[in-house]
Amino acid sequence: PPAPSTMYRAASGLGALKQHGADTQLLNIAVRSASTSVAQRSSGGFLGWLTGARSNALPPPDFALPGVTIPPPLADHVEPGKTKITTLSNGVKIASETSPGSACSVGVYVHCGSVYETPETLGATQLLKKLAFTTTRNRSQLRVVREIGAIGGSAKASANRELMSYSYGALKTYMPEMVEVLVDCVRNPALLDWEVKEEIMKLKAELAEASSNPEAFLLDALHSSGYSGALANPLIASEASISRLNTDVLEEFLALNYTSPRIVLAASGVDHNELVSIAEPLLSDIPTATGTGKPKSVYVGGEYRRAADSSNTDLALAFELPGGWLKEKEFATASVLQVRIE
C-alpha cells in the first residue's frame, strides 16, 4: 500500500483539481452573463457603438447615412457603346466609344513601323518609341512627366512592324488635358541631341542584354527568313544600324511617315462630340502628304539558325496568314488556334 504521505498528496491534488473545476465553471458562467449583458446593452450594433445611441432593433441593411449619396447600381445588362468615327478634312480619323466606368483611355495610332524603314533608317521606330513622352517644343520632359503624374495617369508607347502607338489612361474628367498632352508628344517632339544620344545608348545596352537570350530574336528570325521585302526588316536593329541614327534622320522619318491619312486618334469611355471638339484644332493642320508608298513584301519561306552559348534550344515554326490582321475572320481563327497550341 502507498505510504500515508503519498495518499495525502494525492488527496490534496484531487481537492485542488475539484476546486479548479469549480472555479472554471464559475468563470464560464460569469463570462456568459457578461456577454449577454453586453449584447443587451449594445443591441444597436456597430452603428450604435459608433453614434453612442441605444436601440432595441438593428437598422436595415439599406440604412442611409447622413450626407452620403449611394450611386445607382448598374443594370444587369449594359449595352456596349457603339463606335463613332469622324474623319477630318485632312484625313485624320477620330474614333471613340462610351463605357460605364469612371476611367477613359486615349491613344494616337500611326500606320508606321519597321516595314517603312529603309537601310538608312533601320531602328528608327524603336528609337522613337524610347523618345515618346520626352521633351517637346512646348514642354520639358520633366513637365510632361509631372502633368501625367498629377492626374494619376499612365502613358506608354509601343512600336511593331506596322504600327506606332501612344496611349494615355486616366479619369474621364481629365480627358481634355490627356488629349492635349498626347498630341503634343506625338506631333512636336523636340528630339534634342542629348536625349537622342542617351536613348541610343540605352538601346545598345538592351541589344547587348538581348543577345544572350535567343528567344528574343526568334520573331525577327522568322520574318527575316520567311519574307523578302519590308517585312524582313528587323524589329530589333543591329548596333551598327542604331549608331547611324541621329536627330536629322528621325526628323526626316517623321516627316515622311507621320502624315494625316495614316493617323488615328481613338478613345474609350468619352463622349464623341466632346472628343472631336477638343482634338480637331490640334490635328486638322497635319500635312496631307502621302509620304512613302505602301511597302511590298513577298513570302518566300526559309530557315534560320543561330548558335548561342546556352544549354537550351529555342525553336519556332511559323506559317503565313494571307491578309494578316486586315482579314478579321482569318485573324480570329488563327488567334484561337495559337492559344489552343500554347
Coordinates of C-alpha atoms in Angstrom, one line a residue:
P1 CA 0.0 0.0 0.0
P2 CA 1.2 3.6 -0.7
A3 CA 2.7 5.5 2.1
P4 CA 0.4 7.8 4.2
S5 CA 2.3 10.9 2.9
T6 CA 1.7 9.8 -0.7
M7 CA -2.0 9.3 -0.1
Y8 CA -2.2 12.8 1.5
R9 CA -0.5 14.4 -1.5
A10 CA -2.9 12.6 -3.9
A11 CA -6.0 13.7 -1.9
S12 CA -4.7 17.2 -1.8
G13 CA -4.2 17.2 -5.6
L14 CA -7.7 15.8 -6.1
G15 CA -9.1 18.6 -3.9
A16 CA -7.2 21.2 -5.8
L17 CA -8.4 19.8 -9.1
K18 CA -12.1 19.9 -7.9
Q19 CA -11.6 23.4 -6.6
H20 CA -10.1 24.4 -10.0
G21 CA -13.0 22.8 -11.8
A22 CA -15.5 24.8 -9.7
D23 CA -13.6 28.0 -10.3
T24 CA -13.6 27.3 -14.0
Q25 CA -17.3 26.7 -14.0
L26 CA -18.0 29.9 -12.1
L27 CA -15.7 31.8 -14.6
N28 CA -17.6 30.4 -17.6
I29 CA -20.9 31.4 -16.0
A30 CA -19.6 34.9 -15.4
V31 CA -18.3 35.2 -19.0
R32 CA -21.7 34.1 -20.4
S33 CA -23.5 36.5 -18.1
A34 CA -21.2 39.4 -19.1
S35 CA -21.6 38.6 -22.8
T36 CA -25.3 38.5 -22.5
S37 CA -25.4 41.8 -20.7
V38 CA -23.0 43.4 -23.2
A39 CA -25.1 42.1 -26.1
Q40 CA -28.3 43.5 -24.5
R41 CA -26.7 46.9 -23.8
S42 CA -25.2 47.2 -27.4
S43 CA -28.1 45.9 -29.4
G44 CA -27.6 48.8 -31.7
G45 CA -24.7 47.0 -33.3
F46 CA -21.8 48.8 -34.9
L47 CA -23.9 51.9 -35.7
G48 CA -25.0 52.2 -32.1
W49 CA -21.4 51.9 -30.9
L50 CA -20.4 54.5 -33.5
T51 CA -23.1 57.0 -32.6
G52 CA -23.4 56.2 -28.9
A53 CA -27.1 55.6 -29.3
R54 CA -29.0 52.6 -27.9
S55 CA -31.6 50.8 -29.9
N56 CA -33.6 47.6 -29.4
A57 CA -33.7 46.9 -33.2
L58 CA -30.9 46.7 -35.7
P59 CA -31.1 49.1 -38.6
P60 CA -32.0 47.7 -42.1
P61 CA -29.1 46.9 -44.5
D62 CA -30.1 49.9 -46.7
F63 CA -30.0 52.4 -43.9
A64 CA -29.0 55.7 -45.4
L65 CA -26.0 57.5 -43.7
P66 CA -26.4 61.3 -43.4
G67 CA -24.7 63.2 -46.2
V68 CA -23.7 60.0 -48.1
T69 CA -25.2 59.5 -51.6
I70 CA -25.2 56.0 -52.9
P71 CA -24.8 55.8 -56.7
P72 CA -27.4 53.8 -58.5
P73 CA -26.4 50.2 -59.3
L74 CA -25.5 49.2 -62.9
A75 CA -28.1 47.3 -64.8
D76 CA -27.8 43.6 -65.2
H77 CA -27.1 44.1 -68.9
V78 CA -25.2 47.1 -70.2
E79 CA -25.2 47.6 -73.9
P80 CA -21.7 48.1 -75.3
G81 CA -21.0 51.5 -76.6
K82 CA -21.2 52.0 -80.3
T83 CA -18.0 53.1 -82.1
K84 CA -18.3 56.5 -83.7
I85 CA -15.8 57.7 -86.3
T86 CA -15.2 61.2 -87.6
T87 CA -12.8 61.9 -90.5
L88 CA -11.3 65.4 -90.5
S89 CA -10.7 67.4 -93.7
N90 CA -7.1 66.4 -93.9
G91 CA -7.8 62.6 -93.5
V92 CA -7.1 62.2 -89.7
K93 CA -9.7 59.8 -88.2
I94 CA -11.1 60.2 -84.7
A95 CA -12.9 57.2 -83.2
S96 CA -14.5 56.7 -79.8
E97 CA -16.9 54.6 -77.9
T98 CA -18.6 55.1 -74.5
S99 CA -18.1 52.9 -71.4
P100 CA -19.9 53.0 -68.0
G101 CA -16.7 53.2 -65.9
S102 CA -15.1 56.3 -64.4
A103 CA -11.8 56.0 -66.4
C104 CA -11.0 56.6 -70.0
S105 CA -8.2 55.8 -72.4
V106 CA -6.9 57.9 -75.3
G107 CA -4.5 56.7 -77.9
V108 CA -2.8 58.0 -81.1
Y109 CA -2.0 55.3 -83.6
V110 CA 0.2 55.8 -86.7
H111 CA 0.3 53.4 -89.6
C112 CA 4.1 53.3 -89.4
G113 CA 6.6 50.7 -88.2
S114 CA 9.7 48.9 -89.2
V115 CA 8.3 48.0 -92.6
Y116 CA 8.6 51.6 -93.5
E117 CA 12.3 51.8 -92.6
T118 CA 15.0 52.0 -95.2
P119 CA 18.6 50.8 -94.8
E120 CA 19.4 54.3 -93.6
T121 CA 16.6 54.4 -91.0
L122 CA 16.7 50.9 -89.6
G123 CA 15.9 51.1 -85.9
A124 CA 14.1 54.5 -86.2
T125 CA 10.7 53.2 -84.9
Q126 CA 12.3 51.6 -81.8
L127 CA 14.2 54.8 -81.0
L128 CA 11.1 56.9 -81.5
K129 CA 9.3 54.6 -79.0
K130 CA 12.0 55.3 -76.5
L131 CA 11.8 59.0 -77.1
A132 CA 8.0 59.1 -76.6
F133 CA 6.9 61.5 -73.7
T134 CA 10.2 63.2 -73.6
T135 CA 10.9 66.9 -74.4
T136 CA 8.5 68.6 -76.9
R137 CA 8.6 72.0 -78.4
N138 CA 6.1 73.1 -75.8
R139 CA 7.1 71.1 -72.7
S140 CA 10.2 69.9 -71.0
Q141 CA 10.4 66.2 -70.2
L142 CA 10.0 67.0 -66.5
R143 CA 6.8 68.9 -67.2
V144 CA 5.4 66.0 -69.3
V145 CA 6.1 63.6 -66.6
R146 CA 4.7 65.9 -63.9
E147 CA 1.5 66.6 -65.9
I148 CA 0.8 62.9 -66.4
G149 CA 1.5 62.1 -62.8
A150 CA -0.5 65.0 -61.4
I151 CA -3.8 63.4 -62.6
G152 CA -2.8 59.9 -61.7
G153 CA -2.4 58.9 -65.4
S154 CA -0.3 56.4 -67.1
A155 CA 1.2 56.7 -70.5
K156 CA 3.1 54.3 -72.7
A157 CA 4.3 53.8 -76.3
S158 CA 4.9 50.8 -78.4
A159 CA 6.3 50.0 -81.8
N160 CA 5.9 47.0 -84.1
R161 CA 6.3 46.2 -87.7
E162 CA 3.2 48.1 -89.0
L163 CA 2.1 50.4 -86.1
M164 CA 3.3 53.0 -83.7
S165 CA 1.0 53.6 -80.7
Y166 CA 0.9 56.2 -78.0
S167 CA -1.7 55.7 -75.2
Y168 CA -2.7 57.6 -72.1
G169 CA -5.2 56.5 -69.4
A170 CA -6.8 58.4 -66.5
L171 CA -10.1 59.5 -65.1
K172 CA -12.7 60.8 -67.6
T173 CA -12.7 64.3 -66.1
Y174 CA -9.2 64.8 -67.4
M175 CA -9.8 63.8 -71.0
P176 CA -9.1 67.3 -72.4
E177 CA -5.7 67.5 -70.7
M178 CA -5.0 64.0 -71.8
V179 CA -5.7 64.7 -75.5
E180 CA -3.6 67.9 -75.5
V181 CA -0.5 66.3 -73.9
L182 CA -0.7 63.2 -76.0
V183 CA -1.0 65.1 -79.3
D184 CA 1.8 67.4 -78.3
C185 CA 4.1 64.4 -77.6
V186 CA 3.3 62.8 -80.9
R187 CA 3.4 65.9 -83.1
N188 CA 6.0 68.1 -81.6
P189 CA 8.9 66.0 -80.3
A190 CA 12.0 68.3 -79.8
L191 CA 14.4 65.4 -80.5
L192 CA 17.2 67.1 -78.5
D193 CA 20.6 65.8 -79.4
W194 CA 21.5 64.8 -75.9
E195 CA 18.2 62.9 -75.4
V196 CA 18.6 61.1 -78.7
K197 CA 22.1 60.1 -77.8
E198 CA 21.0 59.0 -74.4
E199 CA 18.3 56.7 -75.8
I200 CA 20.7 55.3 -78.4
M201 CA 23.0 54.2 -75.5
K202 CA 20.0 52.6 -73.7
L203 CA 19.0 50.8 -76.9
K204 CA 22.6 49.5 -77.4
A205 CA 22.6 48.2 -73.8
E206 CA 19.2 46.5 -74.3
L207 CA 20.6 44.9 -77.5
A208 CA 23.6 43.6 -75.7
E209 CA 21.4 42.1 -73.0
A210 CA 19.0 40.5 -75.5
S211 CA 21.9 39.0 -77.5
S212 CA 22.3 36.5 -74.7
N213 CA 18.6 35.5 -74.9
P214 CA 18.0 33.8 -78.3
E215 CA 14.2 33.7 -77.6
A216 CA 14.1 37.4 -78.0
F217 CA 15.3 37.1 -81.6
L218 CA 13.0 34.3 -82.7
L219 CA 10.3 36.5 -84.1
D220 CA 12.8 38.6 -86.0
A221 CA 14.5 35.4 -87.3
L222 CA 11.1 34.2 -88.6
H223 CA 10.4 37.3 -90.5
S224 CA 13.9 37.7 -91.9
S225 CA 13.9 34.2 -93.3
G226 CA 10.3 33.9 -94.2
Y227 CA 9.9 37.2 -96.2
S228 CA 11.6 39.1 -98.8
G229 CA 11.0 42.9 -98.7
A230 CA 9.7 45.2 -96.0
L231 CA 8.5 42.5 -93.5
A232 CA 12.0 41.2 -93.5
N233 CA 13.3 44.4 -91.8
P234 CA 14.4 43.6 -88.3
L235 CA 12.3 44.9 -85.4
I236 CA 15.5 44.7 -83.2
A237 CA 18.0 46.7 -85.3
S238 CA 21.7 45.9 -85.1
E239 CA 24.1 48.1 -83.1
A240 CA 25.6 49.4 -86.4
S241 CA 22.2 50.5 -87.6
I242 CA 21.3 52.2 -84.3
S243 CA 24.7 54.0 -84.4
R244 CA 23.8 55.7 -87.7
L245 CA 20.6 57.3 -86.3
N246 CA 20.6 61.0 -85.2
T247 CA 18.1 63.9 -84.9
D248 CA 18.2 64.7 -88.7
V249 CA 17.4 61.1 -89.6
L250 CA 14.5 60.9 -87.1
E251 CA 13.0 64.2 -88.3
E252 CA 13.0 63.1 -91.9
F253 CA 11.4 59.8 -90.9
L254 CA 8.7 61.6 -89.1
A255 CA 8.0 64.0 -91.9
L256 CA 7.6 61.1 -94.4
N257 CA 5.5 58.8 -92.3
Y258 CA 3.5 60.8 -89.7
T259 CA 1.1 62.1 -92.3
S260 CA -2.6 62.7 -91.7
P261 CA -4.1 59.8 -93.7
R262 CA -2.1 57.4 -91.5
I263 CA -3.1 58.8 -88.1
V264 CA -6.0 57.7 -85.9
L265 CA -7.0 59.2 -82.6
A266 CA -9.1 56.7 -80.7
A267 CA -10.6 56.9 -77.2
S268 CA -12.7 54.7 -74.9
G269 CA -15.0 56.0 -72.3
V270 CA -15.5 59.5 -73.7
D271 CA -18.2 61.5 -75.4
H272 CA -17.5 61.6 -79.1
N273 CA -18.6 65.1 -79.8
E274 CA -16.6 66.5 -76.9
L275 CA -13.5 64.5 -78.1
V276 CA -13.8 65.9 -81.7
S277 CA -14.2 69.4 -80.4
I278 CA -11.0 69.1 -78.4
A279 CA -8.9 67.1 -80.9
E280 CA -9.9 68.8 -84.2
P281 CA -8.0 72.1 -83.6
L282 CA -4.9 70.0 -82.6
L283 CA -4.9 67.7 -85.6
S284 CA -6.5 69.5 -88.5
D285 CA -3.3 71.1 -89.7
I286 CA -1.3 68.0 -90.0
P287 CA 0.1 67.8 -93.6
T288 CA -1.8 65.6 -96.0
A289 CA 1.3 64.5 -97.9
T290 CA 1.1 60.8 -98.9
G291 CA 4.7 60.2 -97.8
T292 CA 6.2 56.8 -98.7
G293 CA 4.2 54.3 -100.6
K294 CA 2.9 51.1 -99.1
P295 CA 5.9 48.7 -98.7
K296 CA 5.8 45.4 -100.5
S297 CA 6.7 42.0 -99.1
V298 CA 6.7 38.5 -100.6
Y299 CA 6.5 35.3 -98.5
V300 CA 9.3 33.0 -99.6
G301 CA 9.7 30.7 -96.6
G302 CA 13.1 29.7 -95.3
E303 CA 15.1 28.6 -92.3
Y304 CA 17.3 30.4 -89.8
R305 CA 19.8 29.0 -87.3
R306 CA 21.9 30.8 -84.8
A307 CA 24.4 29.4 -82.3
A308 CA 24.2 30.5 -78.7
D309 CA 26.1 30.0 -75.5
S310 CA 23.3 28.2 -73.8
S311 CA 22.2 24.7 -72.8
N312 CA 18.7 25.4 -74.1
T313 CA 17.4 25.2 -77.6
D314 CA 14.6 27.6 -78.7
L315 CA 12.6 26.6 -81.7
A316 CA 9.8 28.4 -83.6
L317 CA 7.6 27.3 -86.5
A318 CA 5.5 29.8 -88.4
F319 CA 3.1 29.9 -91.4
E320 CA 1.9 32.8 -93.5
L321 CA -1.6 34.1 -92.9
P322 CA -2.6 35.9 -96.1
G323 CA -4.1 39.3 -95.4
G324 CA -2.9 39.2 -91.7
W325 CA -5.0 41.2 -89.3
L326 CA -6.8 43.0 -92.0
K327 CA -9.0 40.0 -92.6
E328 CA -10.9 39.7 -89.4
K329 CA -12.3 36.2 -89.8
E330 CA -8.9 34.6 -90.7
F331 CA -7.2 36.6 -88.0
A332 CA -9.7 35.5 -85.3
T333 CA -9.3 31.8 -86.4
A334 CA -5.5 32.0 -86.3
S335 CA -5.6 33.7 -82.8
V336 CA -7.8 30.9 -81.4
L337 CA -5.5 28.3 -83.0
Q338 CA -2.5 29.9 -81.5
V339 CA -4.0 29.9 -78.0
R340 CA -5.0 26.2 -78.4
I341 CA -1.5 25.3 -79.4
E342 CA 0.0 27.1 -76.4

